[in-house]
PDB file of C-alpha atoms in Angstrom:
ATOM      1  CA  UNK A  30       0.063   0.003  -0.030  1.00  0.00           C
ATOM      2  CA  UNK A  31       2.876   2.368   0.718  1.00  0.00           C
ATOM      3  CA  UNK A  32       4.135   2.267  -2.820  1.00  0.00           C
ATOM      4  CA  UNK A  33       0.662   2.637  -4.315  1.00  0.00           C
ATOM      5  CA  UNK A  34      -0.453   5.754  -2.561  1.00  0.00           C
ATOM      6  CA  UNK A  35      -1.824   8.067  -5.212  1.00  0.00           C
ATOM      7  CA  UNK A  36       0.751   6.741  -7.790  1.00  0.00           C
ATOM      8  CA  UNK A  37      -1.878   7.168 -10.714  1.00  0.00           C
ATOM      9  CA  UNK A  38      -2.791  10.805  -9.914  1.00  0.00           C
ATOM     10  CA  UNK A  39       0.032  12.388 -11.937  1.00  0.00           C
ATOM     11  CA  UNK A  40      -0.639  10.284 -15.016  1.00  0.00           C
ATOM     12  CA  UNK A  41      -2.942  11.638 -17.824  1.00  0.00           C
ATOM     13  CA  UNK A  42      -2.855  15.254 -16.565  1.00  0.00           C
ATOM     14  CA  UNK A  43       0.603  16.351 -17.356  1.00  0.00           C
ATOM     15  CA  UNK A  44       0.664  17.412 -20.998  1.00  0.00           C
ATOM     16  CA  UNK A  45       2.490  19.519 -23.540  1.00  0.00           C
ATOM     17  CA  UNK A  46       1.100  23.013 -23.542  1.00  0.00           C
ATOM     18  CA  UNK A  47       2.043  25.736 -25.997  1.00  0.00           C
ATOM     19  CA  UNK A  48       3.343  29.083 -24.775  1.00  0.00           C
ATOM     20  CA  UNK A  49       0.298  30.770 -26.271  1.00  0.00           C
ATOM     21  CA  UNK A  50      -2.057  28.801 -24.021  1.00  0.00           C
ATOM     22  CA  UNK A  51      -0.319  30.213 -20.971  1.00  0.00           C
ATOM     23  CA  UNK A  52      -0.282  33.643 -22.492  1.00  0.00           C
ATOM     24  CA  UNK A  53       0.677  36.645 -20.244  1.00  0.00           C
ATOM     25  CA  UNK A  54      -1.335  35.548 -17.270  1.00  0.00           C
ATOM     26  CA  UNK A  55      -0.266  36.711 -13.806  1.00  0.00           C
ATOM     27  CA  UNK A  56       2.198  34.708 -11.919  1.00  0.00           C
ATOM     28  CA  UNK A  57       1.668  34.232  -8.196  1.00  0.00           C
ATOM     29  CA  UNK A  58       3.981  32.899  -5.477  1.00  0.00           C
ATOM     30  CA  UNK A  59       3.966  32.053  -1.907  1.00  0.00           C
ATOM     31  CA  UNK A  60       6.209  30.303   0.646  1.00  0.00           C
ATOM     32  CA  UNK A  61       5.468  28.510   3.910  1.00  0.00           C
ATOM     33  CA  UNK A  62       6.086  30.235   7.228  1.00  0.00           C
ATOM     34  CA  UNK A  63       7.741  29.437  10.564  1.00  0.00           C
ATOM     35  CA  UNK A  64       4.857  27.455  11.862  1.00  0.00           C
ATOM     36  CA  UNK A  65       3.101  24.350  10.697  1.00  0.00           C
ATOM     37  CA  UNK A  66      -0.046  24.829   8.615  1.00  0.00           C
ATOM     38  CA  UNK A  67      -2.427  21.879   8.960  1.00  0.00           C
ATOM     39  CA  UNK A  68      -3.909  20.143   5.970  1.00  0.00           C
ATOM     40  CA  UNK A  69      -7.712  19.440   6.245  1.00  0.00           C
ATOM     41  CA  UNK A  70      -9.242  16.981   3.751  1.00  0.00           C
ATOM     42  CA  UNK A  71     -12.989  16.767   3.494  1.00  0.00           C
ATOM     43  CA  UNK A  72     -14.259  13.602   1.747  1.00  0.00           C
ATOM     44  CA  UNK A  73     -17.721  14.327   0.541  1.00  0.00           C
ATOM     45  CA  UNK A  74     -20.298  13.665  -2.152  1.00  0.00           C
ATOM     46  CA  UNK A  75     -23.357  15.315  -3.621  1.00  0.00           C
ATOM     47  CA  UNK A  76     -25.112  11.952  -3.351  1.00  0.00           C
ATOM     48  CA  UNK A  77     -24.772  11.928   0.524  1.00  0.00           C
ATOM     49  CA  UNK A  78     -27.550  13.748   2.391  1.00  0.00           C
ATOM     50  CA  UNK A  79     -25.436  14.122   5.525  1.00  0.00           C
ATOM     51  CA  UNK A  80     -22.592  15.905   3.619  1.00  0.00           C
ATOM     52  CA  UNK A  81     -24.001  19.367   3.041  1.00  0.00           C
ATOM     53  CA  UNK A  82     -23.428  20.654   6.720  1.00  0.00           C
ATOM     54  CA  UNK A  83     -19.795  19.511   6.412  1.00  0.00           C
ATOM     55  CA  UNK A  84     -19.396  21.271   2.986  1.00  0.00           C
ATOM     56  CA  UNK A  85     -20.778  24.410   4.480  1.00  0.00           C
ATOM     57  CA  UNK A  86     -18.564  24.205   7.419  1.00  0.00           C
ATOM     58  CA  UNK A  87     -15.426  23.904   5.310  1.00  0.00           C
ATOM     59  CA  UNK A  88     -16.574  26.695   3.111  1.00  0.00           C
ATOM     60  CA  UNK A  89     -16.892  29.031   6.100  1.00  0.00           C
ATOM     61  CA  UNK A  90     -13.630  28.369   7.782  1.00  0.00           C
ATOM     62  CA  UNK A  91     -11.814  31.429   6.507  1.00  0.00           C
ATOM     63  CA  UNK A  92     -14.653  33.751   7.509  1.00  0.00           C
ATOM     64  CA  UNK A  93     -14.425  32.265  10.991  1.00  0.00           C
ATOM     65  CA  UNK A  94     -10.858  33.222  11.397  1.00  0.00           C
ATOM     66  CA  UNK A  95      -9.233  29.939  10.279  1.00  0.00           C
ATOM     67  CA  UNK A  96      -6.905  31.431   7.634  1.00  0.00           C
ATOM     68  CA  UNK A  97      -4.845  29.386   5.255  1.00  0.00           C
ATOM     69  CA  UNK A  98      -1.695  30.431   7.161  1.00  0.00           C
ATOM     70  CA  UNK A  99      -3.034  28.111   9.898  1.00  0.00           C
ATOM     71  CA  UNK A 100      -5.306  25.641   7.961  1.00  0.00           C
ATOM     72  CA  UNK A 101      -5.301  24.584   4.372  1.00  0.00           C
ATOM     73  CA  UNK A 102      -8.605  22.900   3.539  1.00  0.00           C
ATOM     74  CA  UNK A 103      -9.462  20.686   0.520  1.00  0.00           C
ATOM     75  CA  UNK A 104     -12.708  19.010  -0.511  1.00  0.00           C
ATOM     76  CA  UNK A 105     -12.411  15.789  -2.401  1.00  0.00           C
ATOM     77  CA  UNK A 106     -15.564  14.342  -3.796  1.00  0.00           C
ATOM     78  CA  UNK A 107     -15.707  10.559  -3.911  1.00  0.00           C
ATOM     79  CA  UNK A 108     -17.682   8.402  -6.358  1.00  0.00           C
ATOM     80  CA  UNK A 109     -19.109   5.658  -4.195  1.00  0.00           C
ATOM     81  CA  UNK A 110     -22.392   7.434  -3.716  1.00  0.00           C
ATOM     82  CA  UNK A 111     -23.027   7.755  -7.501  1.00  0.00           C
ATOM     83  CA  UNK A 112     -24.845   4.405  -7.647  1.00  0.00           C
ATOM     84  CA  UNK A 113     -27.897   6.080  -5.933  1.00  0.00           C
ATOM     85  CA  UNK A 114     -28.810   7.828  -9.130  1.00  0.00           C
ATOM     86  CA  UNK A 115     -26.983  11.077  -8.974  1.00  0.00           C
ATOM     87  CA  UNK A 116     -23.475  11.363 -10.527  1.00  0.00           C
ATOM     88  CA  UNK A 117     -21.403  13.855  -8.613  1.00  0.00           C
ATOM     89  CA  UNK A 118     -19.652  16.069 -11.374  1.00  0.00           C
ATOM     90  CA  UNK A 119     -16.672  16.654  -9.207  1.00  0.00           C
ATOM     91  CA  UNK A 120     -16.244  13.058  -7.934  1.00  0.00           C
ATOM     92  CA  UNK A 121     -13.263  10.928  -9.012  1.00  0.00           C
ATOM     93  CA  UNK A 122     -12.414   7.313  -8.298  1.00  0.00           C
ATOM     94  CA  UNK A 123      -8.884   8.497  -7.545  1.00  0.00           C
ATOM     95  CA  UNK A 124     -10.185  10.486  -4.621  1.00  0.00           C
ATOM     96  CA  UNK A 125     -12.005   7.531  -3.320  1.00  0.00           C
ATOM     97  CA  UNK A 126      -8.695   5.542  -3.694  1.00  0.00           C
ATOM     98  CA  UNK A 127      -6.822   8.290  -1.692  1.00  0.00           C
ATOM     99  CA  UNK A 128      -9.475   8.312   1.094  1.00  0.00           C
ATOM    100  CA  UNK A 129      -9.067   4.519   1.556  1.00  0.00           C
ATOM    101  CA  UNK A 130      -5.402   4.473   1.374  1.00  0.00           C
ATOM    102  CA  UNK A 131      -4.719   7.507   3.766  1.00  0.00           C
ATOM    103  CA  UNK A 132      -7.177   6.107   6.243  1.00  0.00           C
ATOM    104  CA  UNK A 133      -5.527   2.791   6.025  1.00  0.00           C
ATOM    105  CA  UNK A 134      -1.997   4.163   6.415  1.00  0.00           C
ATOM    106  CA  UNK A 135      -3.126   6.006   9.585  1.00  0.00           C
ATOM    107  CA  UNK A 136      -4.185   2.613  11.045  1.00  0.00           C
ATOM    108  CA  UNK A 137      -7.920   2.682  10.433  1.00  0.00           C
ATOM    109  CA  UNK A 138     -10.336   0.889   8.242  1.00  0.00           C
ATOM    110  CA  UNK A 139     -13.326   3.233   8.707  1.00  0.00           C
ATOM    111  CA  UNK A 140     -14.206   5.154   5.426  1.00  0.00           C
ATOM    112  CA  UNK A 141     -17.346   7.279   5.415  1.00  0.00           C
ATOM    113  CA  UNK A 142     -18.751  10.589   4.262  1.00  0.00           C
ATOM    114  CA  UNK A 143     -18.523  13.291   5.300  1.00  0.00           C
ATOM    115  CA  UNK A 144     -15.094  12.372   6.766  1.00  0.00           C
ATOM    116  CA  UNK A 145     -12.608  14.942   7.769  1.00  0.00           C
ATOM    117  CA  UNK A 146      -8.879  14.176   8.030  1.00  0.00           C
ATOM    118  CA  UNK A 147      -6.535  16.610   9.660  1.00  0.00           C
ATOM    119  CA  UNK A 148      -2.870  16.057   8.825  1.00  0.00           C
ATOM    120  CA  UNK A 149      -3.697  12.515   7.674  1.00  0.00           C
ATOM    121  CA  UNK A 150      -5.808  11.521  10.760  1.00  0.00           C
ATOM    122  CA  UNK A 151      -9.535  10.928  11.082  1.00  0.00           C
ATOM    123  CA  UNK A 152     -10.958  14.024  12.950  1.00  0.00           C
ATOM    124  CA  UNK A 153     -14.503  13.730  14.295  1.00  0.00           C
ATOM    125  CA  UNK A 154     -14.647  16.754  16.568  1.00  0.00           C
ATOM    126  CA  UNK A 155     -14.807  19.299  13.902  1.00  0.00           C
ATOM    127  CA  UNK A 156     -18.337  20.372  14.834  1.00  0.00           C
ATOM    128  CA  UNK A 157     -17.054  21.720  18.221  1.00  0.00           C
ATOM    129  CA  UNK A 158     -15.514  24.946  17.309  1.00  0.00           C
ATOM    130  CA  UNK A 159     -13.646  25.499  20.517  1.00  0.00           C
ATOM    131  CA  UNK A 160     -12.176  22.027  20.499  1.00  0.00           C
ATOM    132  CA  UNK A 161     -11.211  22.381  16.896  1.00  0.00           C
ATOM    133  CA  UNK A 162      -9.467  25.655  17.458  1.00  0.00           C
ATOM    134  CA  UNK A 163      -7.496  24.219  20.364  1.00  0.00           C
ATOM    135  CA  UNK A 164      -6.423  21.142  18.366  1.00  0.00           C
ATOM    136  CA  UNK A 165      -5.493  23.288  15.361  1.00  0.00           C
ATOM    137  CA  UNK A 166      -3.340  25.495  17.660  1.00  0.00           C
ATOM    138  CA  UNK A 167      -1.375  22.493  18.872  1.00  0.00           C
ATOM    139  CA  UNK A 168      -0.506  21.703  15.226  1.00  0.00           C
ATOM    140  CA  UNK A 169       0.337  25.318  14.311  1.00  0.00           C
ATOM    141  CA  UNK A 170       2.659  25.562  17.451  1.00  0.00           C
ATOM    142  CA  UNK A 171       4.833  22.765  16.174  1.00  0.00           C
ATOM    143  CA  UNK A 172       8.073  23.698  14.157  1.00  0.00           C
ATOM    144  CA  UNK A 173       7.639  22.768  10.584  1.00  0.00           C
ATOM    145  CA  UNK A 174       9.311  19.669   9.347  1.00  0.00           C
ATOM    146  CA  UNK A 175       9.501  20.824   5.742  1.00  0.00           C
ATOM    147  CA  UNK A 176       9.507  24.164   3.784  1.00  0.00           C
ATOM    148  CA  UNK A 177       7.505  24.739   0.666  1.00  0.00           C
ATOM    149  CA  UNK A 178       7.610  27.372  -2.038  1.00  0.00           C
ATOM    150  CA  UNK A 179       5.011  27.504  -4.812  1.00  0.00           C
ATOM    151  CA  UNK A 180       4.566  29.537  -8.002  1.00  0.00           C
ATOM    152  CA  UNK A 181       1.353  29.373 -10.080  1.00  0.00           C
ATOM    153  CA  UNK A 182       0.465  30.692 -13.499  1.00  0.00           C
ATOM    154  CA  UNK A 183      -3.032  30.059 -15.008  1.00  0.00           C
ATOM    155  CA  UNK A 184      -3.443  30.351 -18.853  1.00  0.00           C
ATOM    156  CA  UNK A 185      -6.456  30.046 -21.148  1.00  0.00           C
ATOM    157  CA  UNK A 186      -8.593  26.951 -21.870  1.00  0.00           C
ATOM    158  CA  UNK A 187      -7.565  25.229 -18.677  1.00  0.00           C
ATOM    159  CA  UNK A 188      -3.768  25.534 -19.134  1.00  0.00           C
ATOM    160  CA  UNK A 189      -1.733  26.044 -16.025  1.00  0.00           C
ATOM    161  CA  UNK A 190       1.914  25.849 -14.891  1.00  0.00           C
ATOM    162  CA  UNK A 191       3.342  25.491 -11.457  1.00  0.00           C
ATOM    163  CA  UNK A 192       6.691  25.359  -9.839  1.00  0.00           C
ATOM    164  CA  UNK A 193       6.813  23.656  -6.370  1.00  0.00           C
ATOM    165  CA  UNK A 194      10.011  23.538  -4.247  1.00  0.00           C
ATOM    166  CA  UNK A 195      10.444  21.667  -1.051  1.00  0.00           C
ATOM    167  CA  UNK A 196      13.470  21.937   1.334  1.00  0.00           C
ATOM    168  CA  UNK A 197      14.503  21.221   4.918  1.00  0.00           C
ATOM    169  CA  UNK A 198      12.510  17.924   5.261  1.00  0.00           C
ATOM    170  CA  UNK A 199      13.034  16.443   8.593  1.00  0.00           C
ATOM    171  CA  UNK A 200      15.806  13.751   8.134  1.00  0.00           C
ATOM    172  CA  UNK A 201      13.693  11.200   9.928  1.00  0.00           C
ATOM    173  CA  UNK A 202      11.022  11.634   7.224  1.00  0.00           C
ATOM    174  CA  UNK A 203      13.026  11.843   4.077  1.00  0.00           C
ATOM    175  CA  UNK A 204      12.865   8.220   2.959  1.00  0.00           C
ATOM    176  CA  UNK A 205       9.019   8.212   3.005  1.00  0.00           C
ATOM    177  CA  UNK A 206       8.155  11.902   2.323  1.00  0.00           C
ATOM    178  CA  UNK A 207       6.536  13.014  -0.904  1.00  0.00           C
ATOM    179  CA  UNK A 208       5.162  16.260  -2.416  1.00  0.00           C
ATOM    180  CA  UNK A 209       1.639  16.682  -3.725  1.00  0.00           C
ATOM    181  CA  UNK A 210       0.028  19.589  -5.609  1.00  0.00           C
ATOM    182  CA  UNK A 211      -3.715  20.130  -5.799  1.00  0.00           C
ATOM    183  CA  UNK A 212      -5.738  22.657  -7.838  1.00  0.00           C
ATOM    184  CA  UNK A 213      -9.046  23.854  -6.316  1.00  0.00           C
ATOM    185  CA  UNK A 214     -12.048  25.755  -7.330  1.00  0.00           C
ATOM    186  CA  UNK A 215     -14.406  27.898  -5.201  1.00  0.00           C
ATOM    187  CA  UNK A 216     -17.981  29.152  -5.589  1.00  0.00           C
ATOM    188  CA  UNK A 217     -19.505  25.994  -7.153  1.00  0.00           C
ATOM    189  CA  UNK A 218     -23.247  25.313  -7.049  1.00  0.00           C
ATOM    190  CA  UNK A 219     -25.265  22.278  -8.410  1.00  0.00           C
ATOM    191  CA  UNK A 220     -29.059  21.769  -8.335  1.00  0.00           C
ATOM    192  CA  UNK A 221     -29.324  17.963  -7.662  1.00  0.00           C
ATOM    193  CA  UNK A 222     -32.194  16.180  -9.379  1.00  0.00           C
ATOM    194  CA  UNK A 223     -31.790  12.557  -8.014  1.00  0.00           C
ATOM    195  CA  UNK A 224     -30.383  10.605  -5.129  1.00  0.00           C
ATOM    196  CA  UNK A 225     -30.437  11.474  -1.423  1.00  0.00           C
ATOM    197  CA  UNK A 226     -30.207  15.238  -2.058  1.00  0.00           C
ATOM    198  CA  UNK A 227     -32.832  15.448  -4.799  1.00  0.00           C
ATOM    199  CA  UNK A 228     -34.315  18.949  -5.056  1.00  0.00           C
ATOM    200  CA  UNK A 229     -31.401  20.558  -3.124  1.00  0.00           C
ATOM    201  CA  UNK A 230     -29.038  23.179  -4.631  1.00  0.00           C
ATOM    202  CA  UNK A 231     -25.676  22.454  -3.100  1.00  0.00           C
ATOM    203  CA  UNK A 232     -22.844  24.948  -2.835  1.00  0.00           C
ATOM    204  CA  UNK A 233     -19.128  23.918  -2.506  1.00  0.00           C
ATOM    205  CA  UNK A 234     -15.839  25.624  -1.844  1.00  0.00           C
ATOM    206  CA  UNK A 235     -12.209  24.428  -2.026  1.00  0.00           C
ATOM    207  CA  UNK A 236     -13.246  21.639  -4.371  1.00  0.00           C
ATOM    208  CA  UNK A 237     -10.147  19.671  -5.799  1.00  0.00           C
ATOM    209  CA  UNK A 238     -10.153  19.566  -9.505  1.00  0.00           C
ATOM    210  CA  UNK A 239      -6.741  18.015  -9.951  1.00  0.00           C
ATOM    211  CA  UNK A 240      -4.423  16.282  -7.480  1.00  0.00           C
ATOM    212  CA  UNK A 241      -0.926  15.489  -8.684  1.00  0.00           C
ATOM    213  CA  UNK A 242       1.760  13.436  -6.917  1.00  0.00           C
ATOM    214  CA  UNK A 243       3.534  11.858  -5.311  1.00  0.00           C
ATOM    215  CA  UNK A 244       6.714  13.481  -6.205  1.00  0.00           C
ATOM    216  CA  UNK A 245       9.758  12.148  -4.333  1.00  0.00           C
ATOM    217  CA  UNK A 246      12.057  13.936  -1.936  1.00  0.00           C
ATOM    218  CA  UNK A 247      15.870  13.398  -2.419  1.00  0.00           C
ATOM    219  CA  UNK A 248      18.249  12.307   0.237  1.00  0.00           C
ATOM    220  CA  UNK A 249      19.043  15.939   1.030  1.00  0.00           C
ATOM    221  CA  UNK A 250      15.517  16.711   1.937  1.00  0.00           C
ATOM    222  CA  UNK A 251      14.717  18.597  -1.272  1.00  0.00           C
ATOM    223  CA  UNK A 252      12.383  18.337  -4.223  1.00  0.00           C
ATOM    224  CA  UNK A 253      11.510  20.615  -7.316  1.00  0.00           C
ATOM    225  CA  UNK A 254       8.763  20.182  -9.771  1.00  0.00           C
ATOM    226  CA  UNK A 255       7.956  22.230 -12.694  1.00  0.00           C
ATOM    227  CA  UNK A 256       4.955  21.124 -14.620  1.00  0.00           C
ATOM    228  CA  UNK A 257       2.447  22.214 -17.198  1.00  0.00           C
ATOM    229  CA  UNK A 258      -1.082  20.901 -16.475  1.00  0.00           C
ATOM    230  CA  UNK A 259      -4.356  20.902 -18.425  1.00  0.00           C
ATOM    231  CA  UNK A 260      -7.159  21.332 -15.988  1.00  0.00           C
ATOM    232  CA  UNK A 261     -10.747  20.046 -16.453  1.00  0.00           C
ATOM    233  CA  UNK A 262     -12.733  22.048 -19.098  1.00  0.00           C
ATOM    234  CA  UNK A 263     -14.579  24.986 -17.627  1.00  0.00           C
ATOM    235  CA  UNK A 264     -12.827  24.843 -14.312  1.00  0.00           C
ATOM    236  CA  UNK A 265     -12.161  28.299 -12.832  1.00  0.00           C
ATOM    237  CA  UNK A 266      -9.231  27.576 -10.583  1.00  0.00           C
ATOM    238  CA  UNK A 267      -9.142  29.674  -7.418  1.00  0.00           C
ATOM    239  CA  UNK A 268      -5.745  28.484  -6.329  1.00  0.00           C
ATOM    240  CA  UNK A 269      -3.315  25.732  -5.677  1.00  0.00           C
ATOM    241  CA  UNK A 270      -2.121  23.845  -2.597  1.00  0.00           C
ATOM    242  CA  UNK A 271       1.203  22.066  -2.074  1.00  0.00           C
ATOM    243  CA  UNK A 272       1.876  19.652   0.831  1.00  0.00           C
ATOM    244  CA  UNK A 273       4.434  17.276   1.934  1.00  0.00           C
ATOM    245  CA  UNK A 274       3.113  13.933   3.269  1.00  0.00           C
ATOM    246  CA  UNK A 275       4.704  10.802   4.694  1.00  0.00           C
ATOM    247  CA  UNK A 276       3.640   7.871   2.498  1.00  0.00           C
ATOM    248  CA  UNK A 277       4.201   5.286   5.158  1.00  0.00           C
ATOM    249  CA  UNK A 278       1.966   6.776   7.866  1.00  0.00           C
ATOM    250  CA  UNK A 279      -0.015   9.590   6.095  1.00  0.00           C
ATOM    251  CA  UNK A 280       1.336  12.294   8.314  1.00  0.00           C
ATOM    252  CA  UNK A 281       1.481  15.688   6.891  1.00  0.00           C
ATOM    253  CA  UNK A 282       4.708  17.664   7.520  1.00  0.00           C
ATOM    254  CA  UNK A 283       3.678  21.084   6.030  1.00  0.00           C
ATOM    255  CA  UNK A 284       1.049  22.599   3.711  1.00  0.00           C
ATOM    256  CA  UNK A 285       0.848  25.753   1.756  1.00  0.00           C
ATOM    257  CA  UNK A 286      -2.084  27.507  -0.021  1.00  0.00           C
ATOM    258  CA  UNK A 287      -1.582  29.871  -2.939  1.00  0.00           C
ATOM    259  CA  UNK A 288      -4.624  31.793  -4.158  1.00  0.00           C
ATOM    260  CA  UNK A 289      -4.541  32.589  -7.889  1.00  0.00           C
ATOM    261  CA  UNK A 290      -3.963  36.160  -8.803  1.00  0.00           C
ATOM    262  CA  UNK A 291      -5.889  38.003 -11.423  1.00  0.00           C
ATOM    263  CA  UNK A 292      -4.310  39.310 -14.630  1.00  0.00           C
TER     264      UNK A 292
END
């Protein structure tokens, strides 16, 4: 399982893109700070009637003071609810695979929706804001075990280019650490016409449209990836996330959010 974790996610999405497709779009950059930012993964589905409250909670994190310097949220839509008659347009089998593998690497067999993972661990106390804030602070107070720098350029017709650089990975983690890069979209809304949420208009934030990796870390604790990517047709990417994760136990060493800039 260690070797298989998300190995297929970087296939099929890395393509040759002409300079014209990237055009003169604005280039944005960010670097991780002196504290550890936590990675939050929400596994959700439009076919699950208990998922909308979790979707709303994740969408409101920034407004409630949980900025991306402290918490980097991603919503990954799984496909195992599609059999009920509504096919989630943002679901991917690869995200279902990631959920199962990350949960398994953390020592659990329980996979469900909505499921929230914080730094690779199942987290069920998210509805208690005070408890969540205290648990997040304990993560933020830890010294980072990796540094990340990310540059993003969005072009036309779904073309994008990123440069991700990792350094200072904890020596104890280097053999199993890997870099991942996700592209996310905000402000999505869907009127569901079948399944458990029939008749409901669902809204989503931080929806992962592409997730690339794993990219290996070298023996000196560094990695660099420069890639051109073709994103899903019609996707209006709001930003990108880079994170470093241990592929043996799913622990996240550092995460970085980069909002796309206009231009």
